[in-house]
Amino acid sequence: MIYFDNSATSYPKPSQVTDAVIYFMTKIGANPGRAGHSQSVKAGEIVFEARKKVAVFFGLKSPMNVIFTSNATEALNTAVKGLLIKGDHVITSAMEHNSVMRPLKRLEEDGIITFSVLEGDDRGVLSVEEVIKAIKPATKVLVINHMSNVTGAVQPVREIGELCRSKGVLTILDCAQSAGIIPLDMCADYIDIVCFTGHKGLYGPTGTGGMVIRDGFDFNRIRPLKEGGTGSLSDKTVQPAFMPDKFESGTLNAAGIAGLSKGIDFLNSLPEGLKSVQLHKQTLQKYFIEKAKKHVKGFVTQSETEGYGVVSFTIEGLSVSEVTMKLSDLYGIMSRQGLHCAPLAHRRIGTFPEGTVRFGFSVFNTRDEIDSAVKALKEIAGGN
Amino acid sequence: MSGESVILFHSSNYAMWAADALKKAKIGHKLVPVPRELSSDCGYCVRFDTLSAGQVSALMEKENIEFDRIEQI
């Protein structure tokens, strides 16, 4: 089996990730922060270690500003719905995933906000000039992804972040695709809130992710998405107002977080950290695109040759579902077809409503696997 | 003053943070269940030798780790 669906979730996971999940479930088992017994303390220590690592990973000083969620979608819903109030205006891009677009649409339909969708260039990449033009007196937030889940296009985050900071506009960055590939320093990059998932480029288990708030940001401005048990202030029926408990109601996915912690260790253990990841993915992407262009009849890609391992493509005359089905059933190659939960992005790049086939490469993929995929695509495309 | 004290936090997350800082500073401590007579919280607090109380509170201030109070037990 060849797995090229790493942009949906990475597979395989590093062995230290799966070992950590099994260790937690077989040797620890307890609920972190909910009791004083030794197993609960150990569980709490594992979660705290992960919190510290995530903080460092995004350039934060306070580990308390790391809020664990079940995925990037929950984090984005918390940030978007928690920050915005009636009359606010939001700027976003045409390249967004539905995890950004749908919460915005909900608030718009409820009469709470208005929002502007910026088209960007022909790859959907925004410019500072375009953002300046879109800022209105009521603009409170800019929410964009760091890296498109459809094409892999990367937004100029630092330039846009600096502009927004100077104009008093808050920035929410969806790092679902970029975390573990493109480094981010929330301070230097002028980002107020990062929403990430743990199960893609960070190589953790599904069901992990988080909302990270920059040091010094007034988190009182954000309402929690949910209230409930936190293990703190248990004599009170009101939600604690301090971090991270304000946003972390209910038992955490501690086994998953144990794995996520080791996923970050895995990335840090690579010879040059994220640079190693980038180099590997860039090499694979370039190799695949150049080889497919040469050998696969009707191959058209919507991604750049230079990129970080997210490649959308179509084969003229063939439906994307037919291509992915044949890749899976005849060749054992796993890929993703369709709109990738990002209909506006596909409109922007001209592939709506059919969508594309997407290959998402991980650090475990090889050139041999790409050779096999190109051979398979050549055969699939051959008769058309 | 001899004996033991505990430092109480609003949340077990802060107790973890404090324990981590104390470990790095090589100040003897132990994460223990919050004594019921002191707090209604479900989680833990940090116990230490009362002689270290000044060092402990100074460290919390230095690391910006918010705490509720220190109590002798």
Tab-separated table of C-alpha atoms in Angstrom:
chain	number	residue	atom	x	y	z
A	1	MET	CA	0.000	0.000	0.000
A	2	ILE	CA	1.203	3.482	-0.847
A	3	TYR	CA	-0.291	6.257	1.277
A	4	PHE	CA	-0.480	9.682	-0.365
A	5	ASP	CA	-3.384	11.101	1.677
A	6	ASN	CA	-1.216	12.792	4.287
A	7	SER	CA	-2.957	16.135	3.847
A	8	ALA	CA	-6.081	14.510	5.302
A	9	THR	CA	-4.163	12.736	8.044
A	10	SER	CA	-0.615	11.466	8.120
A	11	TYR	CA	0.128	7.754	7.998
A	12	PRO	CA	2.129	5.966	9.183
A	13	LYS	CA	2.857	7.656	12.487
A	14	PRO	CA	6.376	7.500	13.910
A	15	SER	CA	6.738	4.480	16.207
A	16	GLN	CA	7.363	6.695	19.226
A	17	VAL	CA	3.892	8.219	18.672
A	18	THR	CA	2.050	4.909	18.642
A	19	ASP	CA	4.219	3.631	21.519
A	20	ALA	CA	3.289	6.688	23.595
A	21	VAL	CA	-0.446	6.197	22.965
A	22	ILE	CA	-0.227	2.509	23.912
A	23	TYR	CA	1.912	3.332	26.957
A	24	PHE	CA	-0.626	5.894	28.118
A	25	MET	CA	-3.549	3.544	27.655
A	26	THR	CA	-1.887	0.525	29.237
A	27	LYS	CA	0.350	2.022	31.927
A	28	ILE	CA	-1.145	5.408	32.849
A	29	GLY	CA	-4.834	5.412	32.033
A	30	ALA	CA	-5.886	8.129	34.479
A	31	ASN	CA	-7.603	11.465	33.965
A	32	PRO	CA	-5.146	14.393	34.006
A	33	GLY	CA	-5.989	17.128	36.483
A	34	ARG	CA	-9.001	15.409	37.985
A	35	ALA	CA	-7.539	13.671	41.040
A	36	GLY	CA	-4.512	13.738	43.261
A	37	HIS	CA	-3.448	10.102	42.924
A	38	SER	CA	-0.130	9.227	41.390
A	39	GLN	CA	-1.519	7.994	38.060
A	40	SER	CA	-3.451	11.225	37.581
A	41	VAL	CA	-0.280	13.168	38.365
A	42	LYS	CA	1.603	11.164	35.725
A	43	ALA	CA	-1.163	11.804	33.202
A	44	GLY	CA	-1.046	15.505	34.051
A	45	GLU	CA	2.722	15.569	33.596
A	46	ILE	CA	2.418	14.022	30.150
A	47	VAL	CA	-0.182	16.609	29.108
A	48	PHE	CA	1.892	19.427	30.575
A	49	GLU	CA	4.995	18.269	28.687
A	50	ALA	CA	2.960	18.373	25.485
A	51	ARG	CA	1.675	21.846	26.361
A	52	LYS	CA	5.227	23.076	26.838
A	53	LYS	CA	6.373	21.586	23.538
A	54	VAL	CA	3.492	23.144	21.613
A	55	ALA	CA	4.238	26.520	23.221
A	56	VAL	CA	7.890	26.362	22.184
A	57	PHE	CA	6.913	25.097	18.737
A	58	PHE	CA	4.889	28.257	18.063
A	59	GLY	CA	7.266	30.657	19.804
A	60	LEU	CA	5.260	31.150	23.010
A	61	LYS	CA	6.574	31.712	26.513
A	62	SER	CA	3.540	30.597	28.506
A	63	PRO	CA	2.461	26.963	28.191
A	64	MET	CA	-0.861	28.041	29.719
A	65	ASN	CA	-1.712	29.764	26.439
A	66	VAL	CA	-1.925	26.400	24.714
A	67	ILE	CA	-5.500	25.095	24.694
A	68	PHE	CA	-5.971	21.532	23.542
A	69	THR	CA	-8.943	20.837	21.315
A	70	SER	CA	-10.064	17.805	19.365
A	71	ASN	CA	-8.892	19.252	16.035
A	72	ALA	CA	-8.259	22.485	14.134
A	73	THR	CA	-11.973	22.827	13.372
A	74	GLU	CA	-12.855	23.051	17.059
A	75	ALA	CA	-10.028	25.530	17.594
A	76	LEU	CA	-11.174	27.704	14.681
A	77	ASN	CA	-14.787	27.630	15.837
A	78	THR	CA	-13.655	28.691	19.307
A	79	ALA	CA	-11.523	31.536	17.992
A	80	VAL	CA	-13.976	32.825	15.388
A	81	LYS	CA	-17.192	32.488	17.387
A	82	GLY	CA	-15.504	33.471	20.629
A	83	LEU	CA	-13.964	36.705	19.396
A	84	LEU	CA	-16.597	38.143	17.108
A	85	ILE	CA	-19.546	40.180	18.273
A	86	LYS	CA	-22.407	41.969	16.561
A	87	GLY	CA	-21.260	44.495	14.005
A	88	ASP	CA	-17.779	43.063	13.501
A	89	HIS	CA	-16.279	42.751	10.039
A	90	VAL	CA	-13.892	39.932	9.088
A	91	ILE	CA	-11.401	39.508	6.264
A	92	THR	CA	-10.658	36.072	4.897
A	93	SER	CA	-9.335	34.510	1.703
A	94	ALA	CA	-10.877	32.483	-1.102
A	95	MET	CA	-8.515	29.626	-0.244
A	96	GLU	CA	-10.111	28.781	3.085
A	97	HIS	CA	-11.251	25.402	4.268
A	98	ASN	CA	-14.858	25.041	5.430
A	99	SER	CA	-13.561	24.986	8.999
A	100	VAL	CA	-13.136	28.744	8.533
A	101	MET	CA	-15.856	29.480	5.976
A	102	ARG	CA	-18.714	27.706	7.724
A	103	PRO	CA	-18.312	29.361	11.141
A	104	LEU	CA	-18.106	32.726	9.333
A	105	LYS	CA	-21.180	31.895	7.277
A	106	ARG	CA	-23.075	30.866	10.418
A	107	LEU	CA	-22.298	34.195	12.099
A	108	GLU	CA	-23.234	36.061	8.925
A	109	GLU	CA	-26.546	34.215	8.608
A	110	ASP	CA	-27.282	34.965	12.262
A	111	GLY	CA	-26.863	38.674	11.493
A	112	ILE	CA	-23.808	39.036	13.733
A	113	ILE	CA	-20.945	39.761	11.318
A	114	THR	CA	-20.125	40.671	7.755
A	115	PHE	CA	-17.057	39.345	5.988
A	116	SER	CA	-14.992	39.982	2.876
A	117	VAL	CA	-13.434	37.161	0.877
A	118	LEU	CA	-10.212	38.256	-0.815
A	119	GLU	CA	-9.383	36.552	-4.098
A	120	GLY	CA	-5.599	36.947	-4.041
A	121	ASP	CA	-3.513	36.233	-7.125
A	122	ASP	CA	-4.138	33.338	-9.505
A	123	ARG	CA	-2.950	30.966	-6.760
A	124	GLY	CA	-5.181	32.625	-4.165
A	125	VAL	CA	-2.183	34.180	-2.403
A	126	LEU	CA	-2.989	37.524	-0.761
A	127	SER	CA	-0.933	40.682	-0.972
A	128	VAL	CA	-0.539	43.346	1.686
A	129	GLU	CA	-2.086	45.892	-0.706
A	130	GLU	CA	-5.203	43.765	-1.135
A	131	VAL	CA	-5.610	43.415	2.634
A	132	ILE	CA	-5.114	47.171	3.194
A	133	LYS	CA	-7.937	47.908	0.758
A	134	ALA	CA	-10.271	45.486	2.525
A	135	ILE	CA	-9.806	46.889	6.040
A	136	LYS	CA	-12.861	48.851	7.227
A	137	PRO	CA	-13.442	50.675	10.506
A	138	ALA	CA	-15.399	47.631	11.775
A	139	THR	CA	-12.760	45.076	10.756
A	140	LYS	CA	-11.832	43.160	13.866
A	141	VAL	CA	-10.259	39.968	12.581
A	142	LEU	CA	-8.370	38.545	9.628
A	143	VAL	CA	-8.575	34.766	9.446
A	144	ILE	CA	-6.611	32.874	6.804
A	145	ASN	CA	-4.780	29.625	6.376
A	146	HIS	CA	-1.011	29.460	6.387
A	147	MET	CA	-0.946	26.854	3.620
A	148	SER	CA	-3.758	25.759	1.319
A	149	ASN	CA	-4.991	22.214	1.783
A	150	VAL	CA	-5.900	22.149	-1.911
A	151	THR	CA	-2.831	23.480	-3.704
A	152	GLY	CA	-0.229	23.940	-0.979
A	153	ALA	CA	-0.027	27.685	-1.715
A	154	VAL	CA	1.573	29.550	1.193
A	155	GLN	CA	0.324	32.928	2.407
A	156	PRO	CA	2.822	35.713	3.283
A	157	VAL	CA	1.880	35.502	6.920
A	158	ARG	CA	4.482	37.802	8.447
A	159	GLU	CA	3.799	40.709	6.070
A	160	ILE	CA	0.037	40.408	6.492
A	161	GLY	CA	0.382	39.910	10.248
A	162	GLU	CA	2.525	43.018	10.617
A	163	LEU	CA	0.054	45.067	8.612
A	164	CYS	CA	-2.903	43.820	10.658
A	165	ARG	CA	-1.123	44.535	13.937
A	166	SER	CA	-0.410	48.100	12.787
A	167	LYS	CA	-4.080	48.568	11.868
A	168	GLY	CA	-5.460	47.039	15.061
A	169	VAL	CA	-6.853	43.977	13.265
A	170	LEU	CA	-6.500	40.648	15.085
A	171	THR	CA	-5.066	37.678	13.203
A	172	ILE	CA	-6.241	34.087	13.402
A	173	LEU	CA	-4.059	31.661	11.480
A	174	ASP	CA	-5.285	28.234	10.401
A	175	CYS	CA	-2.141	26.099	10.541
A	176	ALA	CA	-3.870	22.780	9.859
A	177	GLN	CA	-1.681	22.106	6.832
A	178	SER	CA	1.439	24.066	7.719
A	179	ALA	CA	2.185	22.994	11.304
A	180	GLY	CA	5.159	20.673	11.194
A	181	ILE	CA	6.258	21.977	7.797
A	182	ILE	CA	6.571	25.770	7.921
A	183	PRO	CA	7.989	27.221	11.143
A	184	LEU	CA	5.933	29.883	12.870
A	185	ASP	CA	6.882	32.304	15.616
A	186	MET	CA	3.689	33.962	16.823
A	187	CYS	CA	5.608	36.942	18.162
A	188	ALA	CA	7.834	37.599	15.140
A	189	ASP	CA	5.043	36.741	12.687
A	190	TYR	CA	2.479	39.023	14.400
A	191	ILE	CA	-0.102	36.280	14.879
A	192	ASP	CA	-2.630	36.537	17.712
A	193	ILE	CA	-4.227	33.101	17.548
A	194	VAL	CA	-2.989	29.914	15.916
A	195	CYS	CA	-5.322	26.987	15.311
A	196	PHE	CA	-3.596	23.706	14.560
A	197	THR	CA	-4.320	20.047	14.190
A	198	GLY	CA	-2.113	17.375	15.675
A	199	HIS	CA	-2.687	14.544	13.235
A	200	LYS	CA	-1.230	15.893	9.999
A	201	GLY	CA	2.258	17.404	9.832
A	202	LEU	CA	2.801	16.999	13.577
A	203	TYR	CA	2.368	13.218	13.193
A	204	GLY	CA	0.144	12.865	16.267
A	205	PRO	CA	-3.076	10.854	16.496
A	206	THR	CA	-6.452	12.005	15.172
A	207	GLY	CA	-8.529	13.813	17.779
A	208	THR	CA	-5.720	16.176	18.758
A	209	GLY	CA	-5.228	19.848	18.008
A	210	GLY	CA	-5.314	23.184	19.681
A	211	MET	CA	-5.839	26.900	19.875
A	212	VAL	CA	-2.714	28.827	20.829
A	213	ILE	CA	-3.014	32.415	22.028
A	214	ARG	CA	-0.025	34.714	21.859
A	215	ASP	CA	1.677	35.882	25.047
A	216	GLY	CA	0.092	39.049	26.366
A	217	PHE	CA	-3.142	38.740	24.366
A	218	ASP	CA	-6.207	39.559	26.454
A	219	PHE	CA	-7.895	36.160	26.343
A	220	ASN	CA	-10.897	37.648	28.183
A	221	ARG	CA	-11.940	38.881	24.751
A	222	ILE	CA	-12.670	35.291	23.713
A	223	ARG	CA	-15.773	33.479	24.924
A	224	PRO	CA	-15.378	29.729	25.313
A	225	LEU	CA	-17.206	27.480	22.857
A	226	LYS	CA	-18.197	25.135	25.673
A	227	GLU	CA	-18.408	25.136	29.442
A	228	GLY	CA	-18.093	22.253	31.866
A	229	GLY	CA	-15.862	20.354	34.241
A	230	THR	CA	-12.272	21.509	34.482
A	231	GLY	CA	-11.140	20.014	37.795
A	232	SER	CA	-10.658	23.562	39.084
A	233	LEU	CA	-12.925	25.818	41.186
A	234	SER	CA	-15.212	22.846	41.623
A	235	ASP	CA	-17.277	24.600	44.296
A	236	LYS	CA	-18.425	27.160	41.727
A	237	THR	CA	-20.957	26.752	38.948
A	238	VAL	CA	-19.407	29.436	36.769
A	239	GLN	CA	-16.661	28.650	34.269
A	240	PRO	CA	-13.112	29.476	35.474
A	241	ALA	CA	-11.809	32.668	33.897
A	242	PHE	CA	-8.154	31.625	33.709
A	243	MET	CA	-6.113	29.872	31.047
A	244	PRO	CA	-6.300	27.169	29.853
A	245	ASP	CA	-9.238	25.958	31.955
A	246	LYS	CA	-11.552	28.620	30.551
A	247	PHE	CA	-11.455	26.804	27.196
A	248	GLU	CA	-10.689	23.203	28.201
A	249	SER	CA	-13.917	21.777	29.576
A	250	GLY	CA	-14.316	18.032	29.688
A	251	THR	CA	-11.687	15.327	29.798
A	252	LEU	CA	-8.843	15.884	27.395
A	253	ASN	CA	-7.757	13.305	24.829
A	254	ALA	CA	-4.772	12.541	27.021
A	255	ALA	CA	-3.723	9.397	25.151
A	256	GLY	CA	-3.803	11.348	21.906
A	257	ILE	CA	-1.917	14.255	23.436
A	258	ALA	CA	0.737	11.799	24.676
A	259	GLY	CA	1.171	10.770	21.053
A	260	LEU	CA	1.172	14.349	19.787
A	261	SER	CA	3.952	15.161	22.241
A	262	LYS	CA	6.086	12.435	20.688
A	263	GLY	CA	5.160	13.609	17.196
A	264	ILE	CA	6.733	16.973	18.021
A	265	ASP	CA	9.765	15.160	19.466
A	266	PHE	CA	10.036	13.251	16.199
A	267	LEU	CA	10.140	16.476	14.171
A	268	ASN	CA	12.675	18.010	16.550
A	269	SER	CA	14.840	14.896	16.234
A	270	LEU	CA	15.220	15.235	12.460
A	271	PRO	CA	18.735	16.401	11.526
A	272	GLU	CA	17.618	19.898	10.568
A	273	GLY	CA	14.140	19.882	12.111
A	274	LEU	CA	11.473	21.373	9.873
A	275	LYS	CA	14.081	22.215	7.225
A	276	SER	CA	14.535	18.464	6.741
A	277	VAL	CA	10.768	18.072	6.345
A	278	GLN	CA	10.621	20.899	3.812
A	279	LEU	CA	13.527	19.599	1.793
A	280	HIS	CA	12.105	16.083	1.631
A	281	LYS	CA	8.645	17.263	0.586
A	282	GLN	CA	9.990	19.775	-1.924
A	283	THR	CA	12.106	17.066	-3.509
A	284	LEU	CA	9.179	14.659	-3.764
A	285	GLN	CA	6.806	17.312	-5.109
A	286	LYS	CA	9.196	18.467	-7.813
A	287	TYR	CA	10.056	14.904	-8.751
A	288	PHE	CA	6.379	13.903	-8.989
A	289	ILE	CA	5.185	16.932	-10.972
A	290	GLU	CA	8.045	16.842	-13.460
A	291	LYS	CA	7.762	13.101	-13.985
A	292	ALA	CA	3.956	13.105	-14.243
A	293	LYS	CA	4.010	15.987	-16.741
A	294	LYS	CA	6.406	13.988	-18.863
A	295	HIS	CA	4.739	10.571	-18.696
A	296	VAL	CA	1.032	10.972	-17.861
A	297	LYS	CA	-1.165	11.962	-20.794
A	298	GLY	CA	-3.430	14.924	-19.987
A	299	PHE	CA	-1.830	15.570	-16.581
A	300	VAL	CA	-2.594	19.091	-15.329
A	301	THR	CA	-1.522	20.306	-11.901
A	302	GLN	CA	-2.906	23.236	-9.939
A	303	SER	CA	0.106	23.265	-7.611
A	304	GLU	CA	3.496	24.841	-8.048
A	305	THR	CA	6.466	22.609	-8.859
A	306	GLU	CA	8.146	24.136	-5.820
A	307	GLY	CA	6.033	23.339	-2.770
A	308	TYR	CA	5.729	21.480	0.477
A	309	GLY	CA	4.079	18.255	-0.593
A	310	VAL	CA	0.453	19.127	-1.381
A	311	VAL	CA	-0.250	18.475	-5.044
A	312	SER	CA	-3.631	18.828	-6.730
A	313	PHE	CA	-4.025	17.525	-10.262
A	314	THR	CA	-6.481	16.352	-12.866
A	315	ILE	CA	-6.193	14.109	-15.886
A	316	GLU	CA	-8.002	15.438	-18.924
A	317	GLY	CA	-10.957	13.314	-19.921
A	318	LEU	CA	-11.112	11.400	-16.646
A	319	SER	CA	-13.181	12.127	-13.564
A	320	VAL	CA	-11.201	12.591	-10.387
A	321	SER	CA	-13.217	9.917	-8.599
A	322	GLU	CA	-12.402	7.419	-11.350
A	323	VAL	CA	-8.703	8.193	-11.014
A	324	THR	CA	-8.629	7.824	-7.231
A	325	MET	CA	-10.755	4.690	-7.320
A	326	LYS	CA	-8.441	3.045	-9.832
A	327	LEU	CA	-5.365	4.173	-7.912
A	328	SER	CA	-6.799	2.580	-4.791
A	329	ASP	CA	-8.378	-0.573	-6.187
A	330	LEU	CA	-5.894	-1.509	-8.895
A	331	TYR	CA	-2.635	-0.140	-7.512
A	332	GLY	CA	-3.095	0.215	-3.751
A	333	ILE	CA	-2.348	3.945	-3.855
A	334	MET	CA	-4.378	6.090	-1.445
A	335	SER	CA	-5.242	9.628	-2.547
A	336	ARG	CA	-8.097	12.076	-2.110
A	337	GLN	CA	-10.510	13.267	-4.758
A	338	GLY	CA	-13.060	16.065	-4.866
A	339	LEU	CA	-13.274	19.460	-3.225
A	340	HIS	CA	-11.263	18.771	-0.061
A	341	CYS	CA	-13.820	20.686	2.081
A	342	ALA	CA	-12.702	23.901	0.361
A	343	PRO	CA	-15.276	24.808	-2.329
A	344	LEU	CA	-14.173	28.439	-2.613
A	345	ALA	CA	-10.563	27.403	-3.152
A	346	HIS	CA	-11.600	25.179	-6.026
A	347	ARG	CA	-13.655	28.025	-7.501
A	348	ARG	CA	-10.585	30.244	-7.199
A	349	ILE	CA	-8.326	27.841	-9.080
A	350	GLY	CA	-11.025	26.895	-11.588
A	351	THR	CA	-11.644	23.293	-10.569
A	352	PHE	CA	-15.150	23.661	-9.086
A	353	PRO	CA	-17.356	21.555	-8.918
A	354	GLU	CA	-15.378	18.550	-10.158
A	355	GLY	CA	-12.425	19.132	-7.856
A	356	THR	CA	-9.030	17.510	-8.176
A	357	VAL	CA	-7.028	14.476	-7.169
A	358	ARG	CA	-4.745	15.375	-4.293
A	359	PHE	CA	-1.490	13.739	-3.310
A	360	GLY	CA	-0.188	14.761	0.103
A	361	PHE	CA	3.316	13.575	0.846
A	362	SER	CA	4.810	12.855	4.249
A	363	VAL	CA	8.370	12.441	5.452
A	364	PHE	CA	7.924	8.682	5.062
A	365	ASN	CA	7.142	8.756	1.337
A	366	THR	CA	9.858	7.871	-1.160
A	367	ARG	CA	10.830	8.462	-4.772
A	368	ASP	CA	10.181	4.763	-5.448
A	369	GLU	CA	6.577	5.265	-4.363
A	370	ILE	CA	6.282	8.207	-6.730
A	371	ASP	CA	7.705	6.097	-9.537
A	372	SER	CA	4.960	3.533	-8.846
A	373	ALA	CA	2.289	6.256	-8.766
A	374	VAL	CA	3.421	7.815	-12.043
A	375	LYS	CA	3.455	4.377	-13.664
A	376	ALA	CA	-0.077	3.769	-12.383
A	377	LEU	CA	-1.306	7.186	-13.555
A	378	LYS	CA	0.283	6.602	-16.947
A	379	GLU	CA	-1.666	3.369	-17.311
A	380	ILE	CA	-4.904	4.923	-16.047
A	381	ALA	CA	-4.531	7.870	-18.428
A	382	GLY	CA	-3.246	5.766	-21.281
A	383	GLY	CA	-6.500	4.942	-23.008
A	384	ASN	CA	-8.105	8.358	-23.015
B	1	MET	CA	9.995	27.756	60.442
B	2	SER	CA	10.131	23.976	60.080
B	3	GLY	CA	7.492	21.599	58.703
B	4	GLU	CA	5.773	21.407	55.379
B	5	SER	CA	3.756	23.808	53.294
B	6	VAL	CA	1.671	23.575	50.183
B	7	ILE	CA	1.284	26.056	47.387
B	8	LEU	CA	-2.232	26.122	45.974
B	9	PHE	CA	-3.204	27.036	42.446
B	10	HIS	CA	-6.462	27.797	40.729
B	11	SER	CA	-5.861	24.873	38.399
B	12	SER	CA	-3.855	21.670	38.270
B	13	ASN	CA	-2.328	22.987	35.063
B	14	TYR	CA	-0.549	25.660	37.089
B	15	ALA	CA	0.532	23.077	39.666
B	16	MET	CA	2.182	21.159	36.827
B	17	TRP	CA	3.864	24.300	35.579
B	18	ALA	CA	5.091	25.132	39.085
B	19	ALA	CA	6.419	21.608	39.643
B	20	ASP	CA	8.296	21.839	36.370
B	21	ALA	CA	9.870	25.160	37.383
B	22	LEU	CA	10.747	23.846	40.868
B	23	LYS	CA	12.380	20.788	39.337
B	24	LYS	CA	14.514	22.968	37.081
B	25	ALA	CA	15.440	25.177	40.058
B	26	LYS	CA	16.298	22.043	42.069
B	27	ILE	CA	13.907	22.926	44.880
B	28	GLY	CA	12.563	19.794	46.603
B	29	HIS	CA	8.808	19.331	46.135
B	30	LYS	CA	6.030	16.836	45.471
B	31	LEU	CA	2.757	17.051	43.630
B	32	VAL	CA	0.058	15.953	46.089
B	33	PRO	CA	-3.760	15.924	46.198
B	34	VAL	CA	-5.242	19.248	47.273
B	35	PRO	CA	-6.145	18.941	50.989
B	36	ARG	CA	-9.931	19.123	51.215
B	37	GLU	CA	-9.781	21.514	54.163
B	38	LEU	CA	-7.885	24.019	52.014
B	39	SER	CA	-9.682	23.888	48.681
B	40	SER	CA	-12.558	22.328	46.756
B	41	ASP	CA	-10.402	21.635	43.700
B	42	CYS	CA	-10.255	18.118	42.296
B	43	GLY	CA	-6.596	18.161	41.382
B	44	TYR	CA	-3.213	18.645	42.953
B	45	CYS	CA	-1.031	21.186	44.634
B	46	VAL	CA	2.688	21.243	45.388
B	47	ARG	CA	4.103	20.342	48.813
B	48	PHE	CA	7.530	21.525	49.920
B	49	ASP	CA	9.659	22.166	52.980
B	50	THR	CA	8.463	25.334	54.670
B	51	LEU	CA	12.067	26.516	54.808
B	52	SER	CA	11.889	26.903	50.997
B	53	ALA	CA	8.761	29.086	51.084
B	54	GLY	CA	10.602	32.278	50.179
B	55	GLN	CA	12.387	30.609	47.286
B	56	VAL	CA	9.168	29.025	46.050
B	57	SER	CA	7.170	32.247	45.975
B	58	ALA	CA	10.093	34.134	44.398
B	59	LEU	CA	10.330	31.509	41.678
B	60	MET	CA	6.601	31.701	40.976
B	61	GLU	CA	6.894	35.447	40.577
B	62	LYS	CA	9.941	35.159	38.342
B	63	GLU	CA	8.267	32.611	36.053
B	64	ASN	CA	4.914	34.440	36.074
B	65	ILE	CA	3.158	31.394	37.495
B	66	GLU	CA	-0.009	32.605	39.167
B	67	PHE	CA	-0.862	30.908	42.436
B	68	ASP	CA	-3.637	31.167	44.964
B	69	ARG	CA	-1.740	30.988	48.271
B	70	ILE	CA	0.838	29.180	50.349
B	71	GLU	CA	-0.359	27.366	53.481
B	72	GLN	CA	1.589	25.626	56.177
B	73	ILE	CA	0.239	22.133	56.843
